[in-house]
Amino acid sequence: MNQLSKTSTIAMSDWHALIAKMESSINNTILGQEHIVRLMTIATLSRGHILLEGDVGVGKTTLLKTVAECLGGNFERIEGTIDLMPHDLVYYTYIAENGKPGVSSGPVLKHGDELSIFFFNEINRARPQVHSLLLRIMAERSVHAFNQTHFFPHLQVFADRNRIEKDETFELPAAARDRFMMELHVEQPKSEVQLKDLMFNPRYHDADKLVDSADKAIVPFQQLNDVAAAIQEHVHTSEKVQDYGYHLCRALREPAEYGIQITDVDTSNMLRGGMGPRGISYLARGARVNAWLNGRDALVPEDFHMIIRQVAKHRLFLNPVYDYNRDEIVESLITAALNTIQSP
């Protein structure tokens, strides 16, 4: 019996319909973000954490809350502020009715091992000490508190950050950003019809009511780990496609070796670091999920192309001399790598 047939309660053959229903509910709630929703689905079925960024007021928080509602399970949220301390994630203190001090579980511990989604709003407003604790929780899905280790086997972290404001913010360190499988850039819809709908349709004027209108707990979150593992076993990768994926990642780390040239950039000295083992593993896992979502049991180069930018961009670290034009240079590097490495 293979792993696909071992998944209890809901057969793998029915998961395609469940995922389609989830994406449809999200897209009926959030306008114009179909591509972002698909990428979030890929990350969820890869059991990867997600960081959203974008302009103010484009619906990042509403999108994340809607996805959390559709995924089901226990959901906790915390706001990033400059005075937030690491212990605020784990516990909080109060004065009880009897006048004595008390301690209660914070948002991370409140639901124990049934915690499904932890949403960190405006993560770059929190101090590095908080980022450090979150980094461990994301990496190990556990935290040690009250003389015992608490485990969160189903945990997925959603976070967003505001890239516009710089006052009282703290840039996420490279190690923390590497814990996120994907960084997704959310823009407002470009469709005139959708923008007019957002502008004049009262349904979209109350974000809380809008989120509440989405279907709840479409996906049984307790099965996501098993389903994610089953997908990885189900989708196979030929030797030629493995070679293609390897050289694609290698070209993003050592572009000069592959003869990649970028205008006004010394490609032999442009990078201080590239995707490590975690990043290339995420790329392969996400590519397999994309193949499965498209009804295939074999990986093709286009599966890498679907997610390469969202997985790789925040893992490419430029020489400081090129930081002034980082986004354009990194995009040029990825495009050049895709054009240079021959598809099988």
One Martini backbone bead per residue (centre of mass of N, CA, C, O) as a GRO file, in nm:
protein
  344
    1MET     BB    1   0.093   0.038   0.026
    2ASN     BB    2   0.070   0.354  -0.034
    3GLN     BB    3   0.057   0.675   0.090
    4LEU     BB    4  -0.205   0.765  -0.052
    5SER     BB    5  -0.386   0.524   0.094
    6LYS     BB    6  -0.331   0.618   0.408
    7THR     BB    7  -0.517   0.847   0.408
    8SER     BB    8  -0.743   0.953   0.615
    9THR     BB    9  -1.095   1.003   0.557
   10ILE     BB   10  -0.951   1.140   0.296
   11ALA     BB   11  -0.903   1.101  -0.016
   12MET     BB   12  -0.682   1.197  -0.253
   13SER     BB   13  -0.898   1.220  -0.483
   14ASP     BB   14  -1.052   1.460  -0.305
   15TRP     BB   15  -0.844   1.698  -0.277
   16HIS     BB   16  -0.884   1.857  -0.533
   17ALA     BB   17  -1.171   1.955  -0.460
   18LEU     BB   18  -1.097   2.097  -0.197
   19ILE     BB   19  -0.892   2.299  -0.314
   20ALA     BB   20  -1.084   2.428  -0.516
   21LYS     BB   21  -1.284   2.530  -0.303
   22MET     BB   22  -1.087   2.707  -0.147
   23GLU     BB   23  -0.999   2.894  -0.379
   24SER     BB   24  -1.282   2.992  -0.451
   25SER     BB   25  -1.349   3.126  -0.180
   26ILE     BB   26  -1.114   3.324  -0.179
   27ASN     BB   27  -1.173   3.457  -0.466
   28ASN     BB   28  -1.466   3.555  -0.372
   29THR     BB   29  -1.333   3.750  -0.147
   30ILE     BB   30  -1.067   3.803  -0.318
   31LEU     BB   31  -0.965   4.028  -0.547
   32GLY     BB   32  -0.712   3.970  -0.787
   33GLN     BB   33  -0.543   3.693  -0.635
   34GLU     BB   34  -0.498   3.413  -0.781
   35HIS     BB   35  -0.189   3.372  -0.782
   36ILE     BB   36  -0.141   3.401  -0.479
   37VAL     BB   37  -0.330   3.172  -0.393
   38ARG     BB   38  -0.173   2.946  -0.535
   39LEU     BB   39   0.093   2.990  -0.381
   40MET     BB   40  -0.032   2.936  -0.099
   41THR     BB   41  -0.113   2.648  -0.162
   42ILE     BB   42   0.168   2.540  -0.215
   43ALA     BB   43   0.285   2.608   0.064
   44THR     BB   44   0.080   2.445   0.232
   45LEU     BB   45   0.147   2.162   0.078
   46SER     BB   46   0.463   2.211   0.183
   47ARG     BB   47   0.480   2.333   0.474
   48GLY     BB   48   0.504   2.650   0.445
   49HIS     BB   49   0.595   2.963   0.500
   50ILE     BB   50   0.452   3.310   0.492
   51LEU     BB   51   0.535   3.622   0.319
   52LEU     BB   52   0.396   3.941   0.306
   53GLU     BB   53   0.400   4.210   0.064
   54GLY     BB   54   0.321   4.569   0.042
   55ASP     BB   55   0.112   4.792   0.022
   56VAL     BB   56  -0.106   4.990   0.157
   57GLY     BB   57  -0.429   4.848   0.145
   58VAL     BB   58  -0.429   4.556  -0.038
   59GLY     BB   59  -0.509   4.293   0.164
   60LYS     BB   60  -0.321   4.109   0.336
   61THR     BB   61  -0.478   4.049   0.596
   62THR     BB   62  -0.740   3.950   0.463
   63LEU     BB   63  -0.613   3.714   0.314
   64LEU     BB   64  -0.495   3.559   0.557
   65LYS     BB   65  -0.764   3.525   0.709
   66THR     BB   66  -0.911   3.368   0.488
   67VAL     BB   67  -0.722   3.128   0.470
   68ALA     BB   68  -0.749   3.045   0.767
   69GLU     BB   69  -1.053   2.984   0.756
   70CYS     BB   70  -1.037   2.762   0.529
   71LEU     BB   71  -0.837   2.570   0.683
   72GLY     BB   72  -0.857   2.585   0.976
   73GLY     BB   73  -0.846   2.576   1.294
   74ASN     BB   74  -0.638   2.725   1.503
   75PHE     BB   75  -0.620   3.086   1.555
   76GLU     BB   76  -0.352   3.328   1.567
   77ARG     BB   77  -0.276   3.673   1.672
   78ILE     BB   78  -0.020   3.931   1.616
   79GLU     BB   79   0.120   4.243   1.685
   80GLY     BB   80   0.356   4.448   1.563
   81THR     BB   81   0.574   4.601   1.803
   82ILE     BB   82   0.820   4.777   1.970
   83ASP     BB   83   0.715   4.646   2.269
   84LEU     BB   84   0.753   4.367   2.193
   85MET     BB   85   0.798   4.053   2.350
   86PRO     BB   86   0.874   3.727   2.361
   87HIS     BB   87   0.671   3.652   2.599
   88ASP     BB   88   0.408   3.742   2.443
   89LEU     BB   89   0.386   3.465   2.288
   90VAL     BB   90   0.362   3.272   2.559
   91TYR     BB   91   0.280   3.499   2.783
   92TYR     BB   92   0.067   3.644   3.047
   93THR     BB   93  -0.005   3.897   3.278
   94TYR     BB   94  -0.210   3.929   3.584
   95ILE     BB   95  -0.486   4.033   3.782
   96ALA     BB   96  -0.672   3.882   3.989
   97GLU     BB   97  -0.958   3.880   4.180
   98ASN     BB   98  -0.766   3.827   4.446
   99GLY     BB   99  -0.496   4.016   4.371
  100LYS     BB  100  -0.325   3.816   4.223
  101PRO     BB  101  -0.094   3.702   4.033
  102GLY     BB  102  -0.099   3.594   3.685
  103VAL     BB  103  -0.076   3.317   3.440
  104SER     BB  104  -0.100   3.293   3.081
  105SER     BB  105  -0.141   3.185   2.783
  106GLY     BB  106  -0.039   3.255   2.487
  107PRO     BB  107  -0.084   3.236   2.149
  108VAL     BB  108   0.102   2.983   2.112
  109LEU     BB  109  -0.021   2.802   2.371
  110LYS     BB  110  -0.337   2.805   2.385
  111HIS     BB  111  -0.378   2.531   2.173
  112GLY     BB  112  -0.138   2.380   2.136
  113ASP     BB  113  -0.139   2.110   1.904
  114GLU     BB  114  -0.395   2.278   1.750
  115LEU     BB  115  -0.227   2.471   1.602
  116SER     BB  116  -0.238   2.614   1.273
  117ILE     BB  117  -0.238   2.944   1.282
  118PHE     BB  118   0.017   3.203   1.270
  119PHE     BB  119  -0.028   3.558   1.290
  120PHE     BB  120   0.202   3.816   1.181
  121ASN     BB  121   0.163   4.149   1.215
  122GLU     BB  122   0.395   4.344   1.126
  123ILE     BB  123   0.693   4.214   1.176
  124ASN     BB  124   0.890   4.477   1.139
  125ARG     BB  125   0.801   4.603   1.432
  126ALA     BB  126   0.964   4.399   1.562
  127ARG     BB  127   1.204   4.275   1.741
  128PRO     BB  128   1.475   4.064   1.720
  129GLN     BB  129   1.395   3.889   1.966
  130VAL     BB  130   1.129   3.796   1.836
  131HIS     BB  131   1.244   3.672   1.580
  132SER     BB  132   1.407   3.452   1.724
  133LEU     BB  133   1.169   3.293   1.840
  134LEU     BB  134   1.015   3.251   1.576
  135LEU     BB  135   1.237   3.089   1.437
  136ARG     BB  136   1.208   2.840   1.618
  137ILE     BB  137   0.911   2.779   1.575
  138MET     BB  138   0.935   2.739   1.265
  139ALA     BB  139   1.162   2.517   1.260
  140GLU     BB  140   1.043   2.319   1.518
  141ARG     BB  141   0.754   2.337   1.622
  142SER     BB  142   0.859   2.472   1.902
  143VAL     BB  143   0.860   2.529   2.272
  144HIS     BB  144   1.008   2.644   2.574
  145ALA     BB  145   0.787   2.617   2.863
  146PHE     BB  146   0.725   2.555   3.178
  147ASN     BB  147   0.930   2.301   3.180
  148GLN     BB  148   0.847   2.253   2.867
  149THR     BB  149   0.770   2.106   2.559
  150HIS     BB  150   0.605   2.251   2.282
  151PHE     BB  151   0.394   2.130   2.024
  152PHE     BB  152   0.337   2.211   1.647
  153PRO     BB  153   0.257   2.010   1.389
  154HIS     BB  154   0.043   2.225   1.220
  155LEU     BB  155   0.216   2.468   1.177
  156GLN     BB  156   0.154   2.796   1.028
  157VAL     BB  157   0.316   3.086   0.909
  158PHE     BB  158   0.193   3.414   0.898
  159ALA     BB  159   0.312   3.714   0.729
  160ASP     BB  160   0.356   4.073   0.745
  161ARG     BB  161   0.475   4.371   0.565
  162ASN     BB  162   0.588   4.709   0.570
  163ARG     BB  163   0.767   4.886   0.307
  164ILE     BB  164   0.716   5.195   0.354
  165GLU     BB  165   0.778   5.208   0.645
  166LYS     BB  166   1.073   5.292   0.872
  167ASP     BB  167   0.970   5.364   1.132
  168GLU     BB  168   1.000   5.149   1.380
  169THR     BB  169   1.182   4.930   1.229
  170PHE     BB  170   1.283   4.577   1.149
  171GLU     BB  171   1.480   4.399   0.979
  172LEU     BB  172   1.497   4.099   0.860
  173PRO     BB  173   1.684   3.848   0.889
  174ALA     BB  174   1.809   3.606   0.694
  175ALA     BB  175   1.727   3.364   0.877
  176ALA     BB  176   1.425   3.439   0.890
  177ARG     BB  177   1.359   3.450   0.582
  178ASP     BB  178   1.446   3.148   0.527
  179ARG     BB  179   1.188   3.023   0.676
  180PHE     BB  180   1.049   3.122   0.433
  181MET     BB  181   0.941   2.993   0.153
  182MET     BB  182   0.773   3.265   0.088
  183GLU     BB  183   0.763   3.573  -0.101
  184LEU     BB  184   0.483   3.792  -0.136
  185HIS     BB  185   0.356   4.021  -0.375
  186VAL     BB  186   0.107   4.263  -0.319
  187GLU     BB  187  -0.136   4.386  -0.539
  188GLN     BB  188  -0.345   4.561  -0.693
  189PRO     BB  189  -0.575   4.546  -0.900
  190LYS     BB  190  -0.602   4.603  -1.264
  191SER     BB  191  -0.894   4.585  -1.287
  192GLU     BB  192  -1.154   4.791  -1.338
  193VAL     BB  193  -1.387   4.619  -1.231
  194GLN     BB  194  -1.257   4.546  -0.955
  195LEU     BB  195  -1.205   4.833  -0.853
  196LYS     BB  196  -1.502   4.921  -0.859
  197ASP     BB  197  -1.597   4.708  -0.662
  198LEU     BB  198  -1.415   4.799  -0.424
  199MET     BB  199  -1.534   5.094  -0.423
  200PHE     BB  200  -1.879   5.035  -0.441
  201ASN     BB  201  -1.901   4.769  -0.290
  202PRO     BB  202  -2.009   4.703   0.031
  203ARG     BB  203  -1.881   4.418   0.076
  204TYR     BB  204  -1.570   4.562   0.080
  205HIS     BB  205  -1.589   4.765   0.346
  206ASP     BB  206  -1.591   4.504   0.545
  207ALA     BB  207  -1.351   4.292   0.639
  208ASP     BB  208  -1.480   4.110   0.856
  209LYS     BB  209  -1.733   4.028   0.692
  210LEU     BB  210  -1.582   3.916   0.455
  211VAL     BB  211  -1.434   3.688   0.601
  212ASP     BB  212  -1.700   3.560   0.722
  213SER     BB  213  -1.809   3.470   0.425
  214ALA     BB  214  -1.629   3.251   0.426
  215ASP     BB  215  -1.548   2.944   0.419
  216LYS     BB  216  -1.517   2.694   0.662
  217ALA     BB  217  -1.309   2.443   0.703
  218ILE     BB  218  -1.244   2.281   0.431
  219VAL     BB  219  -0.976   2.184   0.555
  220PRO     BB  220  -0.816   1.924   0.719
  221PHE     BB  221  -0.548   2.008   0.904
  222GLN     BB  222  -0.459   1.723   1.027
  223GLN     BB  223  -0.383   1.615   0.713
  224LEU     BB  224  -0.158   1.789   0.577
  225ASN     BB  225   0.102   1.634   0.636
  226ASP     BB  226   0.021   1.372   0.487
  227VAL     BB  227  -0.043   1.498   0.213
  228ALA     BB  228   0.231   1.627   0.160
  229ALA     BB  229   0.389   1.360   0.165
  230ALA     BB  230   0.227   1.217  -0.060
  231ILE     BB  231   0.300   1.408  -0.290
  232GLN     BB  232   0.608   1.358  -0.285
  233GLU     BB  233   0.572   1.050  -0.358
  234HIS     BB  234   0.395   1.074  -0.624
  235VAL     BB  235   0.600   1.273  -0.747
  236HIS     BB  236   0.817   1.242  -1.005
  237THR     BB  237   1.178   1.256  -1.102
  238SER     BB  238   1.380   1.289  -1.338
  239GLU     BB  239   1.706   1.310  -1.418
  240LYS     BB  240   1.680   1.560  -1.604
  241VAL     BB  241   1.516   1.738  -1.405
  242GLN     BB  242   1.720   1.733  -1.180
  243ASP     BB  243   1.944   1.871  -1.340
  244TYR     BB  244   1.790   2.128  -1.397
  245GLY     BB  245   1.744   2.216  -1.101
  246TYR     BB  246   2.039   2.225  -1.019
  247HIS     BB  247   2.142   2.435  -1.233
  248LEU     BB  248   1.951   2.660  -1.158
  249CYS     BB  249   2.060   2.699  -0.868
  250ARG     BB  250   2.358   2.732  -0.944
  251ALA     BB  251   2.323   2.990  -1.123
  252LEU     BB  252   2.220   3.165  -0.872
  253ARG     BB  253   2.514   3.130  -0.724
  254GLU     BB  254   2.702   3.091  -1.015
  255PRO     BB  255   2.678   3.278  -1.285
  256ALA     BB  256   2.965   3.279  -1.421
  257GLU     BB  257   2.978   2.970  -1.487
  258TYR     BB  258   2.724   3.027  -1.708
  259GLY     BB  259   2.762   3.312  -1.859
  260ILE     BB  260   2.626   3.533  -1.703
  261GLN     BB  261   2.483   3.852  -1.804
  262ILE     BB  262   2.482   4.193  -1.669
  263THR     BB  263   2.428   4.505  -1.683
  264ASP     BB  264   2.666   4.658  -1.485
  265VAL     BB  265   2.761   4.358  -1.389
  266ASP     BB  266   2.956   4.150  -1.175
  267THR     BB  267   2.891   3.813  -1.163
  268SER     BB  268   3.155   3.725  -0.990
  269ASN     BB  269   3.064   3.974  -0.752
  270MET     BB  270   2.740   3.993  -0.668
  271LEU     BB  271   2.748   3.757  -0.452
  272ARG     BB  272   2.715   3.641  -0.105
  273GLY     BB  273   2.448   3.462  -0.162
  274GLY     BB  274   2.235   3.174  -0.169
  275MET     BB  275   2.080   2.897  -0.202
  276GLY     BB  276   2.020   2.658   0.013
  277PRO     BB  277   1.899   2.363   0.118
  278ARG     BB  278   1.623   2.481   0.197
  279GLY     BB  279   1.556   2.626  -0.070
  280ILE     BB  280   1.583   2.381  -0.270
  281SER     BB  281   1.372   2.211  -0.125
  282TYR     BB  282   1.133   2.402  -0.162
  283LEU     BB  283   1.138   2.400  -0.468
  284ALA     BB  284   1.079   2.098  -0.504
  285ARG     BB  285   0.820   2.080  -0.338
  286GLY     BB  286   0.657   2.296  -0.493
  287ALA     BB  287   0.676   2.163  -0.772
  288ARG     BB  288   0.521   1.907  -0.697
  289VAL     BB  289   0.259   2.047  -0.619
  290ASN     BB  290   0.205   2.175  -0.894
  291ALA     BB  291   0.179   1.912  -1.044
  292TRP     BB  292  -0.059   1.798  -0.879
  293LEU     BB  293  -0.259   2.037  -0.932
  294ASN     BB  294  -0.223   1.954  -1.258
  295GLY     BB  295  -0.244   1.625  -1.275
  296ARG     BB  296   0.052   1.525  -1.210
  297ASP     BB  297   0.335   1.267  -1.166
  298ALA     BB  298   0.536   1.478  -1.307
  299LEU     BB  299   0.806   1.666  -1.353
  300VAL     BB  300   0.852   2.000  -1.479
  301PRO     BB  301   1.000   2.295  -1.547
  302GLU     BB  302   0.739   2.473  -1.496
  303ASP     BB  303   0.731   2.419  -1.189
  304PHE     BB  304   0.971   2.599  -1.123
  305HIS     BB  305   0.874   2.864  -1.259
  306MET     BB  306   0.625   2.923  -1.074
  307ILE     BB  307   0.836   2.964  -0.790
  308ILE     BB  308   1.126   3.086  -0.811
  309ARG     BB  309   1.087   3.381  -0.714
  310GLN     BB  310   0.947   3.326  -0.430
  311VAL     BB  311   1.198   3.145  -0.326
  312ALA     BB  312   1.472   3.310  -0.419
  313LYS     BB  313   1.494   3.622  -0.377
  314HIS     BB  314   1.537   3.618  -0.045
  315ARG     BB  315   1.821   3.430  -0.104
  316LEU     BB  316   1.962   3.677  -0.248
  317PHE     BB  317   2.289   3.815  -0.190
  318LEU     BB  318   2.427   4.116  -0.235
  319ASN     BB  319   2.643   4.326  -0.305
  320PRO     BB  320   2.633   4.641  -0.178
  321VAL     BB  321   2.681   4.788  -0.458
  322TYR     BB  322   2.380   4.658  -0.561
  323ASP     BB  323   2.142   4.756  -0.364
  324TYR     BB  324   2.016   5.002  -0.519
  325ASN     BB  325   1.914   4.757  -0.748
  326ARG     BB  326   1.802   4.480  -0.654
  327ASP     BB  327   1.537   4.393  -0.792
  328GLU     BB  328   1.640   4.414  -1.088
  329ILE     BB  329   1.886   4.222  -1.064
  330VAL     BB  330   1.743   3.967  -0.964
  331GLU     BB  331   1.550   3.944  -1.203
  332SER     BB  332   1.775   3.921  -1.417
  333LEU     BB  333   1.902   3.663  -1.304
  334ILE     BB  334   1.658   3.474  -1.327
  335THR     BB  335   1.606   3.514  -1.627
  336ALA     BB  336   1.888   3.423  -1.721
  337ALA     BB  337   1.876   3.138  -1.603
  338LEU     BB  338   1.624   3.044  -1.763
  339ASN     BB  339   1.771   3.105  -2.048
  340THR     BB  340   2.032   2.917  -2.003
  341ILE     BB  341   1.894   2.672  -1.902
  342GLN     BB  342   1.828   2.378  -2.039
  343SER     BB  343   1.562   2.212  -2.128
  344PRO     BB  344   1.452   1.874  -2.149
   0.00000   0.00000   0.00000
